[in-house]
Amino acid sequence: MPTDRRGLPHITLAKLLRSDGQLVSVLERLAHVGRAYRLPYRLVETNSVYNEGQPGVSDTLGAALWGLELMFEAAAAGAAGINFHAGVHNFHAGDDKAYTPIARSAGGGHRAQPLYYGMLMFAQAARGALVPARLTSDSGDLRAFAVRASDGTLWVCLINKDLRRGAHVRIDAGRSFATSAVMRLAAPAADATGGITLGGASVDDFGGWVPAMDEVTHLARREVTVKVPAVTAALVSVAN
């Protein structure tokens, strides 16, 4: 967990989105131990804010972007996986933990929370081998990760954590491809707790998710340009 106990006034969405620097040394140590003993390592019972999450921070679109980045950073550092802490509030049994990916809904059902959408986007992108992604930008809030699938498709995940500014990203895929498309993770606002969509669609009450048609992008030989609005993520695929 990157930040402090819930309820403290300095725990903000902006702080959560900029907490990635705290991960580097932890992941480096874990990777070193894993290599030394030739054993995989896994992050267990992790999430955004101590003591079951901070309402207005841990249950927002921003938390989905935080979780998405964490999963990619952990994968790049050789982690075998992540377990996000979830479930019902320990102190108030009628409430769900603020950071739970899956919450209860009326009638005994369940609903996908913002963090779940970050997990879902990672599941779409991380089907292959991570490949280096070099990002040249004057923004410290833009992240890029790339995965090469077994069929040769290149997936590039762009995460814009800036609370105000959008970004235009030009991707050089390294060789020519025939088609390209974009799937977006978005919501009405950075602190939105509802209205989250991935690929233009939400997860239904039964866990079903059918993305709308991908946004087709213009591919000029080996380059594609993508607009990534503030506090959103874009998953770009280029294929033959």
Backbone as JSON, one array per atom type, in Angstrom:
{
  "sequence": "MPTDRRGLPHITLAKLLRSDGQLVSVLERLAHVGRAYRLPYRLVETNSVYNEGQPGVSDTLGAALWGLELMFEAAAAGAAGINFHAGVHNFHAGDDKAYTPIARSAGGGHRAQPLYYGMLMFAQAARGALVPARLTSDSGDLRAFAVRASDGTLWVCLINKDLRRGAHVRIDAGRSFATSAVMRLAAPAADATGGITLGGASVDDFGGWVPAMDEVTHLARREVTVKVPAVTAALVSVAN",
  "N": [[0.84, -1.18, 0.0], [0.65, 2.19, -0.92], [0.28, 4.56, 0.52], [-0.91, 6.38, 3.46], [-2.88, 5.76, 6.51], [-6.48, 5.68, 6.22], [-8.66, 8.54, 6.3], [-6.98, 10.61, 7.05], [-6.21, 14.02, 6.32], [-4.34, 14.6, 4.31], [-4.37, 12.57, 2.5], [-4.92, 12.17, -0.69], [-6.33, 12.04, -4.02], [-4.52, 12.94, -5.91], [-2.09, 12.46, -4.59], [-2.12, 9.66, -4.44], [-1.98, 8.99, -7.18], [0.56, 9.74, -7.75], [2.21, 8.07, -6.38], [3.87, 6.09, -7.31], [6.64, 6.14, -7.23], [7.41, 5.1, -4.81], [7.34, 2.42, -5.13], [9.49, 1.39, -6.53], [11.96, 0.73, -5.14], [11.03, -1.27, -3.43], [10.1, -3.29, -5.2], [12.5, -3.84, -6.48], [14.01, -5.01, -4.41], [12.48, -7.3, -3.86], [12.64, -8.62, -6.33], [15.38, -9.14, -6.38], [15.68, -10.95, -4.23], [14.05, -13.0, -5.19], [15.49, -13.84, -7.46], [17.83, -14.69, -6.21], [17.06, -16.94, -4.75], [15.86, -18.38, -6.65], [13.09, -18.42, -6.93], [9.64, -17.65, -7.52], [7.98, -14.53, -6.8], [5.23, -12.9, -5.15], [2.88, -10.25, -4.81], [0.94, -9.83, -2.05], [-2.24, -9.26, -0.56], [-2.49, -6.44, -1.09], [-3.19, -2.94, -1.62], [-4.59, 0.38, -2.07], [-4.77, 2.32, 0.15], [-4.03, 2.24, 3.61], [-5.94, 0.47, 6.1], [-8.41, -0.27, 4.94], [-8.99, 1.44, 2.82], [-9.54, 4.72, 1.33], [-12.42, 6.55, 1.13], [-13.54, 8.26, -1.78], [-11.06, 8.33, -2.84], [-9.8, 5.72, -3.0], [-11.85, 4.44, -4.29], [-12.27, 5.3, -6.9], [-11.99, 6.41, -10.39], [-9.34, 7.21, -10.6], [-8.05, 5.44, -8.85], [-8.31, 3.1, -10.28], [-6.54, 3.57, -12.39], [-4.19, 3.77, -10.91], [-4.0, 1.1, -9.93], [-3.77, -0.29, -12.35], [-1.3, 0.64, -13.33], [0.36, -0.29, -11.25], [0.16, -3.1, -11.57], [1.4, -3.48, -14.06], [3.97, -2.48, -13.49], [4.79, -4.29, -11.51], [4.76, -6.68, -12.97], [6.78, -6.1, -14.81], [8.89, -6.12, -13.09], [9.19, -8.74, -12.56], [7.31, -10.05, -10.96], [5.1, -12.67, -9.95], [2.42, -12.29, -9.66], [-0.45, -10.43, -8.32], [-2.34, -9.94, -5.4], [-5.17, -8.24, -4.72], [-6.45, -6.67, -1.89], [-9.71, -7.11, -0.55], [-13.34, -7.02, -0.08], [-15.7, -6.97, 2.71], [-16.29, -4.27, 4.97], [-14.48, -4.25, 7.94], [-15.11, -2.92, 10.31], [-17.61, -1.85, 10.01], [-20.06, -3.74, 9.25], [-22.07, -3.48, 7.39], [-21.05, -2.11, 5.27], [-18.93, -1.95, 2.36], [-15.39, -2.44, 1.91], [-13.54, 0.46, 1.05], [-11.71, 0.22, -1.02], [-12.28, -2.14, -2.34], [-12.32, -4.31, -5.17], [-14.64, -5.58, -6.05], [-17.89, -5.01, -5.13], [-20.78, -5.29, -2.98], [-24.18, -5.32, -4.12], [-27.57, -4.06, -4.17], [-30.09, -6.45, -3.33], [-28.55, -8.66, -3.03], [-26.65, -9.13, -4.98], [-23.63, -8.4, -6.87], [-21.24, -5.86, -7.77], [-19.01, -4.37, -10.12], [-16.3, -2.45, -9.08], [-14.34, 0.62, -9.46], [-11.51, -0.14, -9.34], [-11.61, -2.74, -10.29], [-11.93, -2.4, -13.01], [-9.45, -1.49, -13.81], [-8.0, -3.84, -13.37], [-9.28, -5.46, -15.23], [-8.58, -4.22, -17.64], [-5.83, -4.63, -17.62], [-5.83, -7.41, -17.89], [-6.65, -7.65, -20.52], [-4.51, -6.58, -21.87], [-2.11, -7.85, -21.08], [-1.34, -10.29, -22.35], [0.95, -11.97, -23.31], [4.38, -11.28, -23.97], [6.22, -8.94, -22.11], [7.66, -6.08, -23.58], [10.33, -3.72, -24.18], [9.44, -0.31, -23.67], [10.03, 2.8, -24.64], [9.63, 6.0, -23.47], [9.28, 9.29, -24.43], [8.8, 12.25, -23.03], [7.66, 15.36, -21.62], [6.15, 15.19, -19.44], [5.68, 13.99, -16.2], [3.65, 12.38, -15.53], [2.78, 10.57, -17.34], [2.62, 7.26, -18.5], [3.9, 4.34, -20.12], [3.52, 1.07, -21.39], [4.38, -1.99, -22.97], [3.36, -4.91, -24.76], [4.04, -7.9, -26.44], [2.1, -10.05, -28.24], [1.49, -13.59, -28.83], [0.65, -13.95, -31.43], [1.84, -11.93, -32.78], [0.71, -9.44, -32.53], [0.98, -6.14, -31.28], [0.58, -4.68, -28.2], [0.02, -1.65, -26.64], [-0.05, 0.08, -23.71], [-1.18, 3.06, -22.48], [-1.03, 5.35, -19.9], [-2.41, 8.11, -18.52], [-1.88, 10.12, -15.92], [-2.17, 12.71, -15.24], [-4.01, 15.3, -13.76], [-5.17, 17.38, -15.13], [-4.18, 17.86, -17.77], [-4.39, 16.65, -21.09], [-2.81, 14.31, -23.38], [-0.98, 13.9, -26.41], [0.14, 11.15, -28.03], [2.63, 9.72, -29.95], [3.18, 6.68, -31.37], [5.78, 4.65, -32.24], [5.88, 1.74, -33.79], [7.93, 0.11, -34.56], [7.97, -1.51, -36.8], [6.13, -2.04, -39.87], [2.58, -2.24, -39.71], [-0.75, -3.51, -40.35], [-3.26, -2.77, -39.28], [-4.83, -0.79, -36.68], [-6.11, -0.07, -33.39], [-7.98, 1.33, -30.62], [-8.68, 0.91, -27.18], [-10.4, 2.29, -24.51], [-10.08, 3.3, -21.07], [-12.17, 4.93, -19.01], [-14.05, 7.61, -17.38], [-16.63, 9.83, -16.07], [-15.22, 11.72, -14.52], [-12.09, 12.29, -12.76], [-12.37, 11.61, -10.08], [-14.59, 10.04, -10.13], [-16.88, 7.63, -8.98], [-18.58, 5.98, -10.18], [-20.01, 5.06, -13.39], [-17.87, 4.14, -14.84], [-16.14, 2.99, -17.68], [-14.88, 0.52, -19.93], [-13.56, 0.19, -23.02], [-15.85, 1.42, -23.9], [-17.94, 0.2, -22.59], [-19.65, -1.04, -19.66], [-19.22, -3.27, -16.85], [-21.58, -5.78, -16.24], [-24.2, -6.73, -13.82], [-23.79, -9.41, -13.51], [-21.21, -9.92, -13.95], [-20.55, -9.86, -16.58], [-19.05, -8.61, -19.55], [-18.98, -6.86, -22.47], [-17.17, -5.39, -24.79], [-17.68, -2.34, -26.62], [-17.44, -1.55, -30.14], [-14.06, -1.29, -31.11], [-12.19, 1.74, -31.13], [-11.07, 2.91, -34.1], [-7.87, 3.74, -35.28], [-5.67, 6.0, -37.03], [-3.17, 4.64, -38.93], [0.0, 5.25, -39.91], [2.16, 3.91, -41.87], [4.53, 2.77, -39.82], [3.76, 4.1, -37.58], [1.48, 5.4, -35.13], [-0.8, 7.77, -33.92], [-2.14, 8.8, -30.86], [-4.64, 10.23, -28.85], [-4.7, 10.89, -25.43], [-6.75, 11.62, -23.01], [-6.82, 13.62, -19.94], [-6.35, 11.82, -16.92], [-7.05, 9.17, -17.81], [-6.83, 5.98, -19.48], [-5.38, 4.35, -22.29], [-5.53, 1.6, -24.42], [-3.71, 0.47, -26.93], [-3.76, -1.34, -29.9], [-1.82, -2.86, -32.4], [-1.73, -4.56, -35.42], [-1.25, -7.17, -37.89]],
  "CA": [[0.0, 0.0, 0.0], [1.59, 3.29, -1.08], [0.04, 5.76, 1.31], [-1.16, 6.21, 4.89], [-4.2, 5.31, 6.94], [-7.62, 6.45, 5.76], [-9.17, 9.57, 7.18], [-6.05, 11.73, 7.21], [-6.54, 15.01, 5.3], [-3.38, 14.69, 3.21], [-4.55, 11.45, 1.58], [-5.68, 12.7, -1.82], [-6.2, 11.31, -5.28], [-3.27, 13.37, -6.53], [-0.99, 11.75, -3.93], [-2.17, 8.26, -4.87], [-1.54, 8.88, -8.57], [2.01, 10.01, -7.82], [2.87, 7.23, -5.37], [4.6, 5.0, -7.94], [8.05, 6.18, -6.88], [7.65, 4.29, -3.62], [7.35, 1.0, -5.49], [10.72, 0.96, -7.21], [12.91, 0.06, -4.25], [10.4, -2.5, -2.93], [10.12, -4.29, -6.27], [13.9, -4.23, -6.72], [14.42, -5.93, -3.35], [11.77, -8.56, -4.07], [13.23, -9.27, -7.5], [16.71, -9.63, -5.99], [15.49, -12.15, -3.42], [13.52, -14.04, -6.06], [16.59, -14.37, -8.27], [18.81, -15.36, -5.34], [16.54, -18.24, -4.33], [15.22, -18.98, -7.84], [11.68, -18.62, -6.59], [8.78, -16.52, -7.89], [7.41, -13.78, -5.69], [3.9, -12.38, -5.41], [2.42, -9.23, -3.89], [-0.3, -10.34, -1.47], [-3.03, -8.35, 0.27], [-2.08, -5.06, -1.35], [-4.18, -2.01, -2.16], [-4.16, 1.77, -2.17], [-4.66, 3.07, 1.4], [-4.17, 1.41, 4.81], [-7.19, 0.48, 6.87], [-9.58, -0.53, 4.1], [-9.18, 2.4, 1.74], [-10.03, 6.07, 1.58], [-13.52, 6.94, 0.25], [-13.21, 9.41, -2.6], [-9.72, 8.11, -3.4], [-9.62, 4.3, -3.33], [-13.01, 3.92, -5.03], [-12.44, 6.21, -8.03], [-11.27, 6.11, -11.63], [-7.91, 7.37, -10.33], [-7.56, 4.2, -8.25], [-8.21, 2.12, -11.36], [-5.28, 3.85, -13.09], [-3.13, 3.38, -9.98], [-3.88, -0.35, -9.93], [-3.29, -0.71, -13.67], [0.15, 0.9, -13.37], [1.0, -1.2, -10.31], [0.25, -4.43, -12.15], [2.44, -3.47, -15.1], [5.29, -2.31, -12.85], [5.12, -5.54, -10.85], [5.09, -7.65, -14.02], [8.09, -5.74, -15.36], [9.89, -6.47, -12.08], [9.25, -10.19, -12.43], [6.34, -10.61, -10.02], [4.22, -13.72, -10.48], [1.04, -11.83, -9.6], [-0.86, -9.52, -7.26], [-3.64, -10.14, -4.76], [-5.72, -7.01, -4.17], [-7.29, -6.87, -0.72], [-11.08, -6.81, -0.94], [-14.36, -7.54, 0.8], [-16.6, -6.19, 3.54], [-15.66, -3.44, 5.99], [-14.35, -4.96, 9.21], [-15.66, -2.14, 11.41], [-19.03, -1.62, 9.73], [-20.37, -4.9, 8.42], [-22.99, -3.12, 6.32], [-20.35, -1.39, 4.2], [-17.79, -2.6, 1.72], [-14.12, -1.71, 1.97], [-13.53, 1.48, 0.0], [-10.86, -0.15, -2.15], [-12.58, -3.47, -2.88], [-12.61, -4.32, -6.61], [-16.0, -6.06, -6.26], [-18.72, -4.62, -3.99], [-22.13, -5.85, -2.96], [-25.25, -4.45, -4.6], [-28.89, -4.36, -3.61], [-30.65, -7.71, -3.79], [-27.61, -9.76, -2.84], [-25.71, -9.28, -6.09], [-22.33, -7.74, -6.75], [-20.96, -4.92, -8.86], [-17.59, -4.06, -10.34], [-15.85, -1.15, -8.64], [-13.32, 1.16, -10.37], [-10.27, -0.91, -9.4], [-11.84, -3.92, -11.11], [-11.74, -2.03, -14.41], [-8.0, -1.5, -14.04], [-7.63, -5.25, -13.46], [-9.82, -5.96, -16.48], [-7.77, -3.7, -18.74], [-4.56, -5.34, -17.59], [-6.07, -8.75, -18.41], [-6.71, -7.57, -21.98], [-3.22, -6.16, -22.42], [-0.93, -8.62, -20.66], [-1.39, -11.65, -22.9], [2.14, -12.1, -24.14], [5.65, -10.96, -23.3], [6.55, -7.52, -22.01], [8.78, -5.61, -24.4], [10.69, -2.37, -23.74], [8.7, 0.83, -24.21], [10.75, 4.03, -24.28], [8.71, 7.13, -23.53], [9.9, 10.61, -24.43], [7.74, 13.19, -22.69], [8.0, 16.32, -20.57], [5.21, 14.97, -18.35], [6.01, 12.89, -15.3], [2.41, 11.67, -15.21], [2.44, 9.69, -18.46], [3.29, 5.97, -18.44], [3.7, 3.49, -21.3], [3.94, -0.32, -21.27], [4.13, -2.69, -24.23], [3.31, -6.37, -24.71], [3.98, -8.58, -27.74], [1.31, -11.28, -28.16], [2.05, -14.72, -29.58], [0.3, -13.81, -32.85], [2.56, -10.79, -33.31], [0.06, -8.17, -32.2], [1.64, -5.31, -30.28], [-0.33, -3.94, -27.32], [0.69, -0.55, -25.94], [-0.95, 0.66, -22.71], [-0.8, 4.42, -22.13], [-1.74, 5.8, -18.7], [-2.19, 9.54, -18.25], [-2.28, 10.4, -14.55], [-2.28, 14.16, -15.04], [-5.38, 15.64, -13.41], [-5.67, 18.48, -15.95], [-3.75, 17.93, -19.16], [-4.37, 15.48, -21.96], [-1.54, 14.1, -24.08], [-0.96, 13.28, -27.73], [1.27, 10.22, -28.03], [2.95, 9.08, -31.23], [3.79, 5.38, -31.13], [6.57, 4.03, -33.31], [5.75, 0.31, -33.51], [9.16, -0.6, -34.9], [7.82, -2.05, -38.15], [4.82, -1.73, -40.43], [1.43, -3.07, -39.38], [-1.87, -3.25, -41.24], [-4.41, -2.17, -38.6], [-4.64, -0.35, -35.3], [-7.34, 0.27, -32.7], [-7.79, 1.8, -29.25], [-9.69, 0.64, -26.16], [-10.16, 3.3, -23.49], [-10.59, 3.22, -19.71], [-12.55, 6.31, -18.77], [-15.2, 7.88, -16.51], [-16.97, 11.26, -16.17], [-14.23, 12.56, -13.85], [-11.02, 11.54, -12.1], [-12.85, 11.09, -8.8], [-15.87, 9.34, -10.34], [-17.0, 6.31, -8.37], [-19.46, 5.22, -11.05], [-19.91, 5.46, -14.78], [-16.6, 3.69, -15.4], [-16.28, 2.13, -18.85], [-13.7, 0.02, -20.63], [-14.01, -0.09, -24.38], [-17.18, 1.96, -24.08], [-18.95, -0.64, -21.94], [-19.49, -1.33, -18.25], [-19.42, -4.66, -16.41], [-22.94, -5.89, -15.73], [-24.36, -7.28, -12.48], [-23.41, -10.82, -13.52], [-19.79, -9.99, -14.29], [-20.36, -9.88, -18.03], [-18.53, -7.39, -20.16], [-18.83, -6.96, -23.92], [-16.74, -4.05, -25.22], [-18.2, -1.79, -27.86], [-16.45, -1.62, -31.23], [-12.84, -0.54, -30.85], [-11.94, 2.98, -31.85], [-10.04, 2.7, -35.12], [-6.94, 4.86, -35.36], [-4.95, 6.12, -38.31], [-1.83, 4.05, -38.89], [0.84, 5.73, -41.01], [3.31, 2.99, -41.91], [4.81, 2.13, -38.54], [3.44, 5.02, -36.51], [0.09, 5.72, -34.84], [-0.92, 8.85, -32.95], [-3.29, 8.58, -29.98], [-4.92, 11.23, -27.83], [-5.01, 10.3, -24.13], [-7.21, 12.71, -22.14], [-6.38, 13.6, -18.54], [-6.84, 10.77, -16.02], [-7.61, 8.04, -18.54], [-5.84, 5.06, -20.04], [-5.69, 3.88, -23.63], [-4.85, 0.38, -24.82], [-3.57, 0.53, -28.38], [-3.31, -2.58, -30.53], [-1.44, -2.78, -33.81], [-1.66, -5.94, -35.87], [-1.21, -7.38, -39.33]],
  "C": [[0.89, 1.24, 0.0], [1.41, 4.44, -0.13], [-0.45, 5.4, 2.7], [-2.57, 5.71, 5.21], [-5.29, 6.25, 6.43], [-7.99, 7.51, 6.79], [-8.25, 10.76, 7.36], [-6.24, 12.71, 6.05], [-5.58, 15.05, 4.12], [-3.49, 13.51, 2.24], [-5.48, 11.9, 0.46], [-5.47, 11.83, -3.04], [-4.9, 11.67, -5.98], [-2.08, 12.64, -5.9], [-0.95, 10.29, -4.35], [-1.6, 8.11, -6.27], [-0.04, 9.1, -8.72], [2.8, 9.17, -6.82], [3.76, 6.15, -5.97], [6.08, 4.99, -7.57], [8.39, 5.34, -5.66], [7.78, 2.81, -3.95], [8.72, 0.5, -5.94], [11.64, 0.18, -6.29], [12.34, -1.25, -3.7], [10.47, -3.61, -3.97], [11.54, -4.76, -6.57], [14.36, -5.23, -5.67], [13.76, -7.3, -3.54], [12.35, -9.32, -5.26], [14.59, -9.86, -7.17], [16.6, -10.92, -5.19], [14.98, -13.3, -4.28], [14.6, -14.67, -6.92], [17.57, -15.17, -7.42], [18.35, -16.77, -4.98], [15.85, -19.0, -5.47], [13.77, -19.36, -7.56], [10.87, -17.42, -7.08], [8.31, -15.78, -6.65], [6.08, -13.18, -6.12], [3.56, -11.31, -4.38], [1.05, -9.67, -3.35], [-0.93, -9.28, -0.57], [-2.54, -6.91, 0.11], [-3.27, -4.23, -1.81], [-3.71, -0.58, -1.89], [-3.9, 2.48, -0.85], [-4.87, 2.13, 2.57], [-5.58, 1.5, 5.38], [-8.43, 0.57, 5.98], [-9.92, 0.56, 3.11], [-9.77, 3.72, 2.17], [-11.18, 6.38, 0.62], [-13.18, 8.21, -0.51], [-11.83, 9.35, -3.21], [-9.62, 6.67, -3.9], [-10.74, 3.72, -4.19], [-13.31, 4.76, -6.27], [-11.73, 5.72, -9.28], [-9.76, 6.22, -11.41], [-7.31, 6.11, -9.73], [-7.43, 3.09, -9.29], [-6.9, 2.31, -12.14], [-4.09, 3.48, -12.21], [-2.92, 1.87, -10.01], [-3.34, -0.89, -11.24], [-1.77, -0.52, -13.77], [0.9, -0.06, -12.44], [1.18, -2.58, -10.91], [1.32, -4.5, -13.24], [3.84, -3.35, -14.48], [5.72, -3.62, -12.17], [5.5, -6.61, -11.87], [6.47, -7.38, -14.6], [9.21, -6.1, -14.39], [9.9, -7.96, -11.78], [8.29, -10.81, -11.45], [5.46, -11.66, -10.7], [2.77, -13.29, -10.47], [0.8, -10.91, -8.43], [-2.2, -9.97, -6.71], [-4.09, -8.8, -4.18], [-6.65, -7.34, -3.01], [-8.7, -6.4, -1.04], [-12.04, -7.2, 0.17], [-15.11, -6.51, 1.61], [-15.81, -5.45, 4.62], [-15.63, -4.19, 7.33], [-15.04, -4.25, 10.37], [-17.16, -1.87, 11.26], [-19.48, -2.68, 8.73], [-21.33, -4.58, 7.28], [-22.33, -2.44, 5.15], [-19.27, -2.27, 3.59], [-16.53, -1.78, 1.95], [-14.07, -0.73, 0.8], [-12.75, 1.04, -1.22], [-11.2, -1.5, -2.77], [-12.86, -3.41, -4.38], [-14.05, -4.74, -6.92], [-16.81, -5.77, -5.0], [-20.09, -5.28, -4.1], [-23.13, -4.82, -3.5], [-26.57, -4.88, -4.0], [-29.42, -5.68, -4.18], [-29.7, -8.87, -3.68], [-26.64, -9.99, -3.97], [-24.39, -8.57, -5.82], [-22.13, -6.82, -7.95], [-19.46, -4.65, -8.93], [-17.31, -2.63, -9.91], [-14.72, -0.66, -9.56], [-12.05, 0.33, -10.47], [-10.42, -2.15, -10.27], [-11.59, -3.61, -12.59], [-10.25, -1.93, -14.76], [-7.49, -2.92, -14.2], [-8.08, -5.84, -14.8], [-9.01, -5.48, -17.68], [-6.42, -4.4, -18.79], [-4.71, -6.74, -18.18], [-6.15, -8.75, -19.94], [-5.33, -7.34, -22.58], [-2.1, -7.15, -22.2], [-0.96, -10.06, -21.12], [-0.23, -11.84, -23.87], [3.37, -11.79, -23.32], [5.85, -9.46, -23.27], [7.75, -7.19, -22.88], [9.1, -4.17, -23.97], [9.84, -1.3, -24.43], [9.4, 2.09, -23.73], [9.84, 5.22, -24.51], [9.49, 8.44, -23.44], [8.81, 11.64, -24.21], [8.24, 14.14, -21.63], [7.05, 16.18, -19.38], [5.66, 13.79, -17.51], [4.81, 12.04, -14.96], [1.97, 10.74, -16.32], [3.27, 8.41, -18.37], [2.97, 5.16, -19.7], [4.28, 2.1, -21.04], [3.56, -1.04, -22.55], [4.23, -4.19, -24.06], [3.23, -6.9, -26.14], [3.25, -9.89, -27.57], [1.91, -12.36, -29.05], [1.74, -14.63, -31.07], [0.97, -12.61, -33.51], [1.93, -9.44, -33.05], [0.83, -7.43, -31.11], [0.57, -4.54, -29.51], [0.47, -2.89, -26.57], [-0.34, 0.09, -25.01], [-0.39, 2.02, -22.29], [-1.66, 4.88, -20.96], [-1.39, 7.26, -18.46], [-2.76, 9.87, -16.88], [-2.41, 11.89, -14.25], [-3.74, 14.53, -14.82], [-5.99, 16.72, -14.31], [-5.36, 18.35, -17.43], [-3.86, 16.59, -19.88], [-3.02, 15.39, -22.66], [-1.8, 13.52, -25.47], [0.31, 12.43, -27.8], [1.43, 9.63, -29.42], [3.72, 7.8, -30.94], [4.51, 4.92, -32.39], [6.62, 2.54, -33.0], [6.97, -0.51, -33.91], [9.15, -1.26, -36.26], [6.41, -1.75, -38.62], [3.77, -2.74, -39.99], [0.26, -2.66, -40.27], [-3.01, -2.5, -40.56], [-4.03, -1.7, -37.2], [-5.98, 0.06, -34.71], [-7.02, 0.67, -31.26], [-8.98, 1.39, -28.39], [-9.38, 1.55, -24.98], [-10.79, 2.94, -22.15], [-10.89, 4.65, -19.28], [-13.75, 6.38, -17.84], [-15.5, 9.37, -16.62], [-15.96, 12.19, -15.53], [-13.2, 11.69, -13.16], [-11.5, 10.9, -10.82], [-14.2, 10.39, -8.92], [-15.82, 7.97, -9.69], [-17.94, 5.42, -9.17], [-19.32, 5.73, -12.47], [-18.6, 5.08, -15.43], [-16.89, 2.8, -16.61], [-14.91, 1.7, -19.35], [-14.16, -0.39, -22.02], [-15.43, 0.36, -24.61], [-18.28, 1.19, -23.39], [-18.62, -0.85, -20.47], [-19.69, -2.81, -17.98], [-20.82, -4.76, -15.82], [-22.99, -6.58, -14.37], [-23.98, -8.75, -12.37], [-21.94, -11.01, -13.89], [-19.52, -10.01, -15.78], [-19.86, -8.54, -18.55], [-18.32, -7.64, -21.65], [-18.43, -5.58, -24.43], [-17.43, -3.63, -26.51], [-17.1, -1.88, -28.92], [-15.25, -0.75, -30.9], [-12.79, 0.73, -31.7], [-10.79, 2.76, -32.84], [-9.16, 3.95, -35.2], [-6.24, 4.85, -36.7], [-3.53, 5.61, -38.13], [-1.06, 4.49, -40.13], [2.13, 4.93, -41.0], [3.52, 2.35, -40.54], [4.46, 3.01, -37.35], [1.92, 5.22, -36.37], [0.08, 6.79, -33.76], [-2.23, 8.7, -32.18], [-3.42, 9.74, -29.01], [-5.33, 10.51, -26.55], [-5.44, 11.43, -23.2], [-6.7, 12.55, -20.7], [-7.09, 12.51, -17.76], [-7.66, 9.73, -16.78], [-6.47, 7.12, -18.95], [-6.32, 4.61, -21.41], [-4.86, 2.64, -23.94], [-4.87, 0.31, -26.34], [-3.09, -0.82, -28.89], [-2.96, -2.31, -31.97], [-1.16, -4.21, -34.28], [-1.59, -6.0, -37.39], [-2.58, -7.82, -39.84]]
}
